[in-house]
Amino acid sequence: SKHATQSVLADIRAVWGNKIRVVQTLEDGKQRLPGMDAALYVKPKSWGNMDHFEERLDWLCSQDHRLNSDRTSGKVVFMPGWSAFAESSEAARAVDKLGLVWPGTEPVASQTLEKIGFKRICAAVGAPTPPFTVLSEEDAGVDLTDPVAKEKCVVGFMQAVADMKTDEKGLIKSIHGGGGKGTAHLDDPSDPTQVRAAVEKVLVEMNRSDGIYFEQKVNTKGDGRFYQLELEVDGTECAQGGRFVWFNSRLQKVVEIGLSDDLVSMFMPADLYQKSRVWASDIAKMGGNNTRATMEGLVFQNEKGEYELQFIECNRRPQVENEALALLQQDAEGNRRYTFAELMMRAKGTPAPVFDPSTS
């Protein structure tokens, strides 16, 4: 989106001004944003096609000798911004192959910390996570354009859910989803009709059958309400503050508030918050995280009135909402954190600034 692209550009310009040359990638026929220095055009609907991107990049380098020289000397960074590219280990490897610098999560860590892998790490380090059952591993999908293969896949998923022998409410989820897409409510896992509907919804929305799992809903014995705590980790260290998120019935974010550590107790007990920070660091360490990522957990009061937290996933990239915490930090000169500039500095081999809690 224009907003997302502008926010990345604003970070870069705020730190380096015009010392950094920014080339925007966009579809044929579209106009680059003000403040961009050049554009690399790709065919419409070709996002994610790295072979096509390579063709267009090679052509642009043949016309732009400065870009070609910088690329050859390893001075061109591929900035995925907020997009799904930032979490793709395939994209990271493809970018490296193109002779560009990847500023995001290291590919192995990115794969390890995807949704199913994340939940397995939670279990290993003792961090709470809702009960789950894997229906298909990542990269173990079938050809959904083949009706016979698709039906066999659906029936296999239905049998895996039936084998759980539970009627606890849950969700069918794809590791490739987000923002409510690739998630289907399943109020009764013992009802084959409901299971089929949920499975088919996710397959249709994602158009792929790998990385599918069942996750039990939280607080089903209480009033059913919850909100989300988001903790940023920088490598293996937890950043200051936490973000609290409220969702609508379609599991889309509607409100998000960033709070400093001393104010988090407005929404959850301080001791549980401190435990969650320790768990987040432990998960990051075991997953080999090397950059900015966000650990997400659901906070609620159970039927006994006790607060609980259940971790659900890790976003291996900066989120749009990172501003809610970035503004809570400043460097020795009083400058706020500029997350994308920080990623570029590290990719270049220059240590990012050390941040302290903001005084303003």
mmCIF file of C-alpha atoms in Angstrom:
data_model
loop_
_atom_site.group_PDB
_atom_site.id
_atom_site.type_symbol
_atom_site.label_atom_id
_atom_site.label_comp_id
_atom_site.label_asym_id
_atom_site.label_seq_id
_atom_site.Cartn_x
_atom_site.Cartn_y
_atom_site.Cartn_z
ATOM 1 C CA SER A 1 0.000 0.000 0.000
ATOM 2 C CA LYS A 2 1.020 3.625 -0.393
ATOM 3 C CA HIS A 3 0.908 4.165 3.368
ATOM 4 C CA ALA A 4 3.171 1.203 4.097
ATOM 5 C CA THR A 5 5.667 2.237 1.429
ATOM 6 C CA GLN A 6 5.687 5.848 2.592
ATOM 7 C CA SER A 7 6.317 4.808 6.190
ATOM 8 C CA VAL A 8 9.428 2.857 5.172
ATOM 9 C CA LEU A 9 10.639 5.764 3.048
ATOM 10 C CA ALA A 10 10.029 8.179 5.936
ATOM 11 C CA ASP A 11 12.278 6.098 8.222
ATOM 12 C CA ILE A 12 15.111 6.134 5.679
ATOM 13 C CA ARG A 13 14.844 9.848 4.939
ATOM 14 C CA ALA A 14 14.613 10.767 8.627
ATOM 15 C CA VAL A 15 18.000 9.167 9.297
ATOM 16 C CA TRP A 16 19.956 9.711 6.070
ATOM 17 C CA GLY A 17 18.053 12.300 4.071
ATOM 18 C CA ASN A 18 18.992 12.047 0.401
ATOM 19 C CA LYS A 19 22.248 10.180 1.053
ATOM 20 C CA ILE A 20 20.384 6.913 0.410
ATOM 21 C CA ARG A 21 19.029 6.261 -3.088
ATOM 22 C CA VAL A 22 15.624 4.568 -2.942
ATOM 23 C CA VAL A 23 14.247 2.569 -5.891
ATOM 24 C CA GLN A 24 10.578 1.657 -5.617
ATOM 25 C CA THR A 25 9.290 -1.623 -7.085
ATOM 26 C CA LEU A 26 5.798 -1.273 -8.534
ATOM 27 C CA GLU A 27 3.588 -2.600 -11.316
ATOM 28 C CA ASP A 28 3.787 -1.443 -14.914
ATOM 29 C CA GLY A 29 1.826 1.737 -15.573
ATOM 30 C CA LYS A 30 1.829 3.013 -11.987
ATOM 31 C CA GLN A 31 3.533 6.179 -10.826
ATOM 32 C CA ARG A 32 6.184 6.064 -8.151
ATOM 33 C CA LEU A 33 5.633 7.922 -4.904
ATOM 34 C CA PRO A 34 7.042 11.406 -4.322
ATOM 35 C CA GLY A 35 10.455 11.171 -2.699
ATOM 36 C CA MET A 36 11.458 8.011 -4.551
ATOM 37 C CA ASP A 37 14.609 8.295 -6.667
ATOM 38 C CA ALA A 38 13.757 5.692 -9.304
ATOM 39 C CA ALA A 39 11.391 2.823 -10.058
ATOM 40 C CA LEU A 40 11.730 -0.844 -10.996
ATOM 41 C CA TYR A 41 8.614 -1.952 -12.855
ATOM 42 C CA VAL A 42 7.192 -5.485 -12.817
ATOM 43 C CA LYS A 43 4.223 -7.051 -14.575
ATOM 44 C CA PRO A 44 0.821 -6.733 -12.843
ATOM 45 C CA LYS A 45 0.042 -9.583 -10.447
ATOM 46 C CA SER A 46 3.648 -10.821 -10.526
ATOM 47 C CA TRP A 47 4.436 -10.079 -6.866
ATOM 48 C CA GLY A 48 6.400 -12.956 -5.424
ATOM 49 C CA ASN A 49 7.742 -14.089 -8.787
ATOM 50 C CA MET A 50 11.447 -13.657 -8.093
ATOM 51 C CA ASP A 51 12.466 -14.962 -11.527
ATOM 52 C CA HIS A 52 10.519 -12.144 -13.151
ATOM 53 C CA PHE A 53 11.923 -9.669 -10.635
ATOM 54 C CA GLU A 54 15.424 -10.813 -11.578
ATOM 55 C CA GLU A 55 14.712 -10.179 -15.276
ATOM 56 C CA ARG A 56 13.503 -6.649 -14.596
ATOM 57 C CA LEU A 57 16.350 -5.960 -12.143
ATOM 58 C CA ASP A 58 18.942 -7.120 -14.677
ATOM 59 C CA TRP A 59 17.401 -4.863 -17.316
ATOM 60 C CA LEU A 60 17.379 -1.855 -14.970
ATOM 61 C CA CYS A 61 21.014 -2.493 -14.054
ATOM 62 C CA SER A 62 21.882 -2.518 -17.762
ATOM 63 C CA GLN A 63 20.439 1.006 -18.006
ATOM 64 C CA ASP A 64 21.504 2.325 -14.625
ATOM 65 C CA HIS A 65 25.252 1.829 -14.258
ATOM 66 C CA ARG A 66 25.353 3.267 -10.740
ATOM 67 C CA LEU A 67 22.786 0.708 -9.577
ATOM 68 C CA ASN A 68 24.711 -2.066 -11.302
ATOM 69 C CA SER A 69 27.958 -1.001 -9.626
ATOM 70 C CA ASP A 70 26.328 -0.838 -6.190
ATOM 71 C CA ARG A 71 24.710 -4.233 -6.741
ATOM 72 C CA THR A 72 28.016 -5.798 -7.754
ATOM 73 C CA SER A 73 29.735 -4.423 -4.649
ATOM 74 C CA GLY A 74 26.981 -5.577 -2.274
ATOM 75 C CA LYS A 75 25.582 -2.124 -1.525
ATOM 76 C CA VAL A 76 21.958 -2.649 -2.542
ATOM 77 C CA VAL A 77 19.506 -3.728 0.160
ATOM 78 C CA PHE A 78 16.178 -5.373 -0.714
ATOM 79 C CA MET A 79 13.712 -3.820 1.746
ATOM 80 C CA PRO A 80 10.546 -5.935 2.068
ATOM 81 C CA GLY A 81 8.991 -3.490 4.535
ATOM 82 C CA TRP A 82 5.819 -4.711 6.221
ATOM 83 C CA SER A 83 5.016 -7.291 3.545
ATOM 84 C CA ALA A 84 4.862 -11.078 3.726
ATOM 85 C CA PHE A 85 8.193 -11.089 1.870
ATOM 86 C CA ALA A 86 9.825 -10.116 5.173
ATOM 87 C CA GLU A 87 8.813 -13.471 6.692
ATOM 88 C CA SER A 88 9.662 -15.617 3.685
ATOM 89 C CA SER A 89 12.790 -17.749 3.900
ATOM 90 C CA GLU A 90 12.400 -18.419 0.158
ATOM 91 C CA ALA A 91 12.472 -14.685 -0.561
ATOM 92 C CA ALA A 92 15.542 -14.247 1.647
ATOM 93 C CA ARG A 93 17.466 -16.914 -0.238
ATOM 94 C CA ALA A 94 16.326 -15.564 -3.616
ATOM 95 C CA VAL A 95 17.438 -12.040 -2.658
ATOM 96 C CA ASP A 96 20.851 -13.316 -1.639
ATOM 97 C CA LYS A 97 21.150 -15.174 -4.947
ATOM 98 C CA LEU A 98 20.433 -11.908 -6.792
ATOM 99 C CA GLY A 99 23.427 -10.258 -5.152
ATOM 100 C CA LEU A 100 21.241 -8.039 -2.970
ATOM 101 C CA VAL A 101 21.449 -7.617 0.797
ATOM 102 C CA TRP A 102 18.661 -9.180 2.886
ATOM 103 C CA PRO A 103 17.864 -7.089 6.011
ATOM 104 C CA GLY A 104 15.286 -9.386 7.573
ATOM 105 C CA THR A 105 15.168 -12.521 9.652
ATOM 106 C CA GLU A 106 17.763 -15.156 8.848
ATOM 107 C CA PRO A 107 16.075 -17.840 6.661
ATOM 108 C CA VAL A 108 16.540 -20.805 9.005
ATOM 109 C CA ALA A 109 15.222 -18.802 11.971
ATOM 110 C CA SER A 110 12.276 -17.613 9.889
ATOM 111 C CA GLN A 111 11.282 -21.194 9.102
ATOM 112 C CA THR A 112 11.819 -22.324 12.686
ATOM 113 C CA LEU A 113 9.605 -19.564 14.092
ATOM 114 C CA GLU A 114 6.660 -19.946 11.710
ATOM 115 C CA LYS A 115 3.335 -20.601 13.444
ATOM 116 C CA ILE A 116 3.582 -24.385 13.912
ATOM 117 C CA GLY A 117 7.292 -24.295 14.703
ATOM 118 C CA PHE A 118 6.660 -21.435 17.134
ATOM 119 C CA LYS A 119 4.111 -23.473 19.076
ATOM 120 C CA ARG A 120 6.525 -26.406 19.245
ATOM 121 C CA ILE A 121 9.206 -24.081 20.662
ATOM 122 C CA CYS A 122 6.691 -22.791 23.231
ATOM 123 C CA ALA A 123 6.130 -26.355 24.409
ATOM 124 C CA ALA A 124 9.887 -26.959 24.571
ATOM 125 C CA VAL A 125 10.685 -23.880 26.694
ATOM 126 C CA GLY A 126 7.602 -24.163 28.909
ATOM 127 C CA ALA A 127 5.790 -21.117 27.500
ATOM 128 C CA PRO A 128 1.992 -21.530 27.504
ATOM 129 C CA THR A 129 0.322 -22.023 24.121
ATOM 130 C CA PRO A 130 -3.183 -23.328 23.248
ATOM 131 C CA PRO A 131 -3.399 -27.072 22.489
ATOM 132 C CA PHE A 132 -2.957 -27.752 18.775
ATOM 133 C CA THR A 133 -2.871 -30.505 16.176
ATOM 134 C CA VAL A 134 -0.914 -30.273 12.922
ATOM 135 C CA LEU A 135 -2.969 -31.257 9.876
ATOM 136 C CA SER A 136 -0.191 -30.659 7.310
ATOM 137 C CA GLU A 137 3.415 -29.534 7.585
ATOM 138 C CA GLU A 138 4.850 -26.588 5.674
ATOM 139 C CA ASP A 139 5.678 -27.394 2.024
ATOM 140 C CA ALA A 140 3.649 -30.626 2.235
ATOM 141 C CA GLY A 141 0.667 -29.504 0.189
ATOM 142 C CA VAL A 142 -1.284 -31.037 -2.673
ATOM 143 C CA ASP A 143 -2.471 -29.717 -6.049
ATOM 144 C CA LEU A 144 -5.799 -28.096 -5.183
ATOM 145 C CA THR A 145 -6.696 -27.720 -8.869
ATOM 146 C CA ASP A 146 -7.057 -31.506 -8.986
ATOM 147 C CA PRO A 147 -10.561 -32.270 -7.576
ATOM 148 C CA VAL A 148 -9.596 -35.809 -6.543
ATOM 149 C CA ALA A 149 -6.430 -34.666 -4.739
ATOM 150 C CA LYS A 150 -8.325 -31.811 -3.074
ATOM 151 C CA GLU A 151 -11.098 -34.088 -1.789
ATOM 152 C CA LYS A 152 -8.543 -36.567 -0.473
ATOM 153 C CA CYS A 153 -6.810 -33.705 1.330
ATOM 154 C CA VAL A 154 -10.071 -32.456 2.886
ATOM 155 C CA VAL A 155 -11.029 -35.960 4.040
ATOM 156 C CA GLY A 156 -7.549 -36.461 5.512
ATOM 157 C CA PHE A 157 -7.797 -33.209 7.477
ATOM 158 C CA MET A 158 -11.282 -34.173 8.685
ATOM 159 C CA GLN A 159 -9.996 -37.540 9.912
ATOM 160 C CA ALA A 160 -7.089 -35.873 11.742
ATOM 161 C CA VAL A 161 -9.554 -33.592 13.544
ATOM 162 C CA ALA A 162 -11.831 -36.538 14.356
ATOM 163 C CA ASP A 163 -8.855 -38.422 15.797
ATOM 164 C CA MET A 164 -8.430 -35.619 18.374
ATOM 165 C CA LYS A 165 -11.683 -36.876 19.958
ATOM 166 C CA THR A 166 -12.571 -33.461 21.334
ATOM 167 C CA ASP A 167 -15.528 -31.108 21.201
ATOM 168 C CA GLU A 168 -13.530 -28.109 22.464
ATOM 169 C CA LYS A 169 -14.028 -25.020 20.302
ATOM 170 C CA GLY A 170 -11.135 -24.105 18.069
ATOM 171 C CA LEU A 171 -9.819 -22.651 14.831
ATOM 172 C CA ILE A 172 -8.517 -24.151 11.605
ATOM 173 C CA LYS A 173 -5.502 -21.990 10.693
ATOM 174 C CA SER A 174 -2.914 -21.649 7.961
ATOM 175 C CA ILE A 175 0.638 -20.602 8.769
ATOM 176 C CA HIS A 176 0.455 -18.460 5.620
ATOM 177 C CA GLY A 177 -2.579 -16.474 6.783
ATOM 178 C CA GLY A 178 -2.970 -13.255 8.713
ATOM 179 C CA GLY A 179 -5.420 -10.451 9.431
ATOM 180 C CA GLY A 180 -8.272 -12.945 9.719
ATOM 181 C CA LYS A 181 -7.523 -14.537 6.329
ATOM 182 C CA GLY A 182 -6.689 -18.228 6.438
ATOM 183 C CA THR A 183 -8.530 -18.769 9.730
ATOM 184 C CA ALA A 184 -11.895 -20.474 10.225
ATOM 185 C CA HIS A 185 -13.948 -20.887 13.391
ATOM 186 C CA LEU A 186 -14.723 -24.472 14.376
ATOM 187 C CA ASP A 187 -17.238 -24.518 17.207
ATOM 188 C CA ASP A 188 -17.615 -28.301 17.319
ATOM 189 C CA PRO A 189 -14.666 -30.407 16.094
ATOM 190 C CA SER A 190 -16.782 -33.554 16.571
ATOM 191 C CA ASP A 191 -19.234 -32.413 13.846
ATOM 192 C CA PRO A 192 -17.939 -33.531 10.402
ATOM 193 C CA THR A 193 -20.078 -30.962 8.580
ATOM 194 C CA GLN A 194 -18.565 -28.088 10.547
ATOM 195 C CA VAL A 195 -15.061 -29.499 10.119
ATOM 196 C CA ARG A 196 -15.442 -29.781 6.339
ATOM 197 C CA ALA A 197 -16.763 -26.217 6.082
ATOM 198 C CA ALA A 198 -13.881 -24.826 8.149
ATOM 199 C CA VAL A 199 -11.219 -26.783 6.253
ATOM 200 C CA GLU A 200 -12.615 -25.807 2.846
ATOM 201 C CA LYS A 201 -12.822 -22.132 3.854
ATOM 202 C CA VAL A 202 -9.125 -22.057 4.712
ATOM 203 C CA LEU A 203 -8.106 -23.938 1.553
ATOM 204 C CA VAL A 204 -10.118 -21.566 -0.642
ATOM 205 C CA GLU A 205 -8.768 -18.426 1.050
ATOM 206 C CA MET A 206 -5.128 -19.539 0.952
ATOM 207 C CA ASN A 207 -5.197 -21.621 -2.256
ATOM 208 C CA ARG A 208 -2.662 -23.971 -0.686
ATOM 209 C CA SER A 209 -2.933 -26.927 1.670
ATOM 210 C CA ASP A 210 0.406 -26.950 3.459
ATOM 211 C CA GLY A 211 0.974 -25.583 6.964
ATOM 212 C CA ILE A 212 -2.572 -26.182 8.236
ATOM 213 C CA TYR A 213 -3.344 -26.825 11.907
ATOM 214 C CA PHE A 214 -6.111 -26.881 14.500
ATOM 215 C CA GLU A 215 -5.725 -24.601 17.517
ATOM 216 C CA GLN A 216 -8.030 -24.707 20.527
ATOM 217 C CA LYS A 217 -9.722 -21.415 21.425
ATOM 218 C CA VAL A 218 -8.839 -19.729 24.707
ATOM 219 C CA ASN A 219 -11.168 -18.888 27.601
ATOM 220 C CA THR A 220 -13.973 -21.138 26.398
ATOM 221 C CA LYS A 221 -14.961 -21.924 29.987
ATOM 222 C CA GLY A 222 -14.894 -18.258 30.968
ATOM 223 C CA ASP A 223 -16.703 -15.386 29.237
ATOM 224 C CA GLY A 224 -14.826 -15.999 25.968
ATOM 225 C CA ARG A 225 -13.213 -12.573 25.887
ATOM 226 C CA PHE A 226 -9.513 -11.923 25.374
ATOM 227 C CA TYR A 227 -7.113 -9.352 24.069
ATOM 228 C CA GLN A 228 -3.686 -9.721 22.556
ATOM 229 C CA LEU A 229 -0.341 -8.786 24.058
ATOM 230 C CA GLU A 230 2.415 -8.086 21.520
ATOM 231 C CA LEU A 231 6.011 -8.141 22.707
ATOM 232 C CA GLU A 232 8.819 -7.044 20.424
ATOM 233 C CA VAL A 233 12.083 -8.919 20.626
ATOM 234 C CA ASP A 234 15.291 -7.507 19.237
ATOM 235 C CA GLY A 235 17.320 -10.602 18.537
ATOM 236 C CA THR A 236 16.805 -12.412 21.838
ATOM 237 C CA GLU A 237 16.149 -9.365 24.041
ATOM 238 C CA CYS A 238 12.683 -8.062 24.832
ATOM 239 C CA ALA A 239 12.149 -4.400 23.929
ATOM 240 C CA GLN A 240 10.548 -1.984 26.362
ATOM 241 C CA GLY A 241 6.803 -1.881 26.588
ATOM 242 C CA GLY A 242 3.975 -3.936 25.178
ATOM 243 C CA ARG A 243 1.153 -3.468 22.690
ATOM 244 C CA PHE A 244 -2.423 -4.435 23.493
ATOM 245 C CA VAL A 245 -4.842 -5.349 20.694
ATOM 246 C CA TRP A 246 -8.602 -5.781 20.511
ATOM 247 C CA PHE A 247 -10.282 -7.699 17.665
ATOM 248 C CA ASN A 248 -13.677 -7.793 15.977
ATOM 249 C CA SER A 249 -15.655 -11.003 15.367
ATOM 250 C CA ARG A 250 -13.678 -11.624 12.154
ATOM 251 C CA LEU A 251 -10.403 -11.614 14.142
ATOM 252 C CA GLN A 252 -9.316 -8.323 12.592
ATOM 253 C CA LYS A 253 -7.537 -5.714 14.695
ATOM 254 C CA VAL A 254 -9.659 -2.699 15.601
ATOM 255 C CA VAL A 255 -7.703 -1.037 18.441
ATOM 256 C CA GLU A 256 -4.022 -1.183 19.369
ATOM 257 C CA ILE A 257 -2.328 0.664 22.248
ATOM 258 C CA GLY A 258 1.379 0.780 23.057
ATOM 259 C CA LEU A 259 2.268 1.113 26.741
ATOM 260 C CA SER A 260 5.537 1.490 28.641
ATOM 261 C CA ASP A 261 6.429 -1.259 31.124
ATOM 262 C CA ASP A 262 5.136 0.672 34.147
ATOM 263 C CA LEU A 263 1.668 1.090 32.595
ATOM 264 C CA VAL A 264 1.111 -2.457 31.373
ATOM 265 C CA SER A 265 -0.476 -3.384 34.708
ATOM 266 C CA MET A 266 -3.540 -1.436 33.532
ATOM 267 C CA PHE A 267 -4.380 -4.503 31.453
ATOM 268 C CA MET A 268 -2.671 -7.485 33.098
ATOM 269 C CA PRO A 269 -0.864 -8.386 36.343
ATOM 270 C CA ALA A 270 2.714 -7.108 36.455
ATOM 271 C CA ASP A 271 4.123 -10.524 37.443
ATOM 272 C CA LEU A 272 2.438 -12.263 34.485
ATOM 273 C CA TYR A 273 3.746 -9.536 32.179
ATOM 274 C CA GLN A 274 7.301 -10.045 33.442
ATOM 275 C CA LYS A 275 6.944 -13.813 32.967
ATOM 276 C CA SER A 276 5.732 -13.256 29.414
ATOM 277 C CA ARG A 277 8.854 -11.205 28.664
ATOM 278 C CA VAL A 278 11.088 -14.011 29.912
ATOM 279 C CA TRP A 279 9.167 -16.564 27.848
ATOM 280 C CA ALA A 280 9.414 -14.343 24.752
ATOM 281 C CA SER A 281 13.211 -14.131 25.123
ATOM 282 C CA ASP A 282 13.468 -17.891 25.660
ATOM 283 C CA ILE A 283 11.458 -18.539 22.489
ATOM 284 C CA ALA A 284 13.629 -16.125 20.503
ATOM 285 C CA LYS A 285 16.810 -17.804 21.748
ATOM 286 C CA MET A 286 15.658 -21.315 20.866
ATOM 287 C CA GLY A 287 14.373 -20.117 17.481
ATOM 288 C CA GLY A 288 17.634 -18.362 16.623
ATOM 289 C CA ASN A 289 15.955 -14.998 16.025
ATOM 290 C CA ASN A 290 18.413 -12.370 14.790
ATOM 291 C CA THR A 291 16.364 -9.199 14.267
ATOM 292 C CA ARG A 292 13.106 -7.430 15.158
ATOM 293 C CA ALA A 293 10.191 -9.799 15.655
ATOM 294 C CA THR A 294 6.898 -9.743 17.535
ATOM 295 C CA MET A 295 5.697 -12.433 19.943
ATOM 296 C CA GLU A 296 1.911 -12.528 20.221
ATOM 297 C CA GLY A 297 -0.058 -13.934 23.143
ATOM 298 C CA LEU A 298 -3.699 -13.868 24.206
ATOM 299 C CA VAL A 299 -4.513 -12.517 27.682
ATOM 300 C CA PHE A 300 -7.780 -13.325 29.465
ATOM 301 C CA GLN A 301 -9.421 -14.053 32.794
ATOM 302 C CA ASN A 302 -10.433 -17.704 33.107
ATOM 303 C CA GLU A 303 -13.556 -19.088 34.766
ATOM 304 C CA LYS A 304 -11.832 -18.717 38.162
ATOM 305 C CA GLY A 305 -11.104 -15.047 37.562
ATOM 306 C CA GLU A 306 -7.363 -15.715 37.183
ATOM 307 C CA TYR A 307 -5.343 -14.033 34.444
ATOM 308 C CA GLU A 308 -3.729 -16.292 31.857
ATOM 309 C CA LEU A 309 -1.530 -15.729 28.817
ATOM 310 C CA GLN A 310 -1.288 -18.116 25.871
ATOM 311 C CA PHE A 311 1.278 -17.502 23.105
ATOM 312 C CA ILE A 312 -0.027 -18.062 19.573
ATOM 313 C CA GLU A 313 2.577 -16.905 17.029
ATOM 314 C CA CYS A 314 5.647 -14.866 16.117
ATOM 315 C CA ASN A 315 5.770 -12.275 13.335
ATOM 316 C CA ARG A 316 9.333 -12.401 11.983
ATOM 317 C CA ARG A 317 9.254 -8.829 10.736
ATOM 318 C CA PRO A 318 8.466 -5.306 11.931
ATOM 319 C CA GLN A 319 4.732 -4.688 12.032
ATOM 320 C CA VAL A 320 2.909 -1.527 11.040
ATOM 321 C CA GLU A 321 2.090 -1.151 14.721
ATOM 322 C CA ASN A 322 5.769 -1.067 15.692
ATOM 323 C CA GLU A 323 5.441 2.735 15.886
ATOM 324 C CA ALA A 324 3.464 2.254 19.103
ATOM 325 C CA LEU A 325 6.659 0.985 20.771
ATOM 326 C CA ALA A 326 9.320 2.710 18.663
ATOM 327 C CA LEU A 327 8.172 6.031 20.066
ATOM 328 C CA LEU A 328 8.811 4.743 23.594
ATOM 329 C CA GLN A 329 12.551 4.423 22.900
ATOM 330 C CA GLN A 330 15.338 6.904 22.178
ATOM 331 C CA ASP A 331 19.080 6.800 21.581
ATOM 332 C CA ALA A 332 21.781 8.719 23.480
ATOM 333 C CA GLU A 333 21.057 11.851 21.430
ATOM 334 C CA GLY A 334 17.323 11.751 22.097
ATOM 335 C CA ASN A 335 16.317 10.410 18.674
ATOM 336 C CA ARG A 336 13.387 8.004 18.477
ATOM 337 C CA ARG A 337 13.844 4.526 17.032
ATOM 338 C CA TYR A 338 13.533 4.255 13.244
ATOM 339 C CA THR A 339 13.040 0.528 12.776
ATOM 340 C CA PHE A 340 13.767 0.203 9.058
ATOM 341 C CA ALA A 341 16.864 2.371 9.266
ATOM 342 C CA GLU A 342 17.976 0.109 12.110
ATOM 343 C CA LEU A 343 17.508 -2.994 9.929
ATOM 344 C CA MET A 344 19.553 -1.422 7.136
ATOM 345 C CA MET A 345 22.373 -0.493 9.506
ATOM 346 C CA ARG A 346 22.626 -4.058 10.759
ATOM 347 C CA ALA A 347 22.478 -5.492 7.251
ATOM 348 C CA LYS A 348 25.402 -3.229 6.366
ATOM 349 C CA GLY A 349 27.331 -4.488 9.398
ATOM 350 C CA THR A 350 27.018 -1.299 11.450
ATOM 351 C CA PRO A 351 25.658 -1.767 14.993
ATOM 352 C CA ALA A 352 22.306 -0.093 15.530
ATOM 353 C CA PRO A 353 22.019 2.535 18.274
ATOM 354 C CA VAL A 354 21.513 1.476 21.885
ATOM 355 C CA PHE A 355 18.076 2.548 23.026
ATOM 356 C CA ASP A 356 16.751 3.607 26.408
ATOM 357 C CA PRO A 357 13.174 4.386 27.502
ATOM 358 C CA SER A 358 12.000 7.723 26.079
ATOM 359 C CA THR A 359 11.813 10.619 28.515
ATOM 360 C CA SER A 360 9.204 12.520 26.538
#
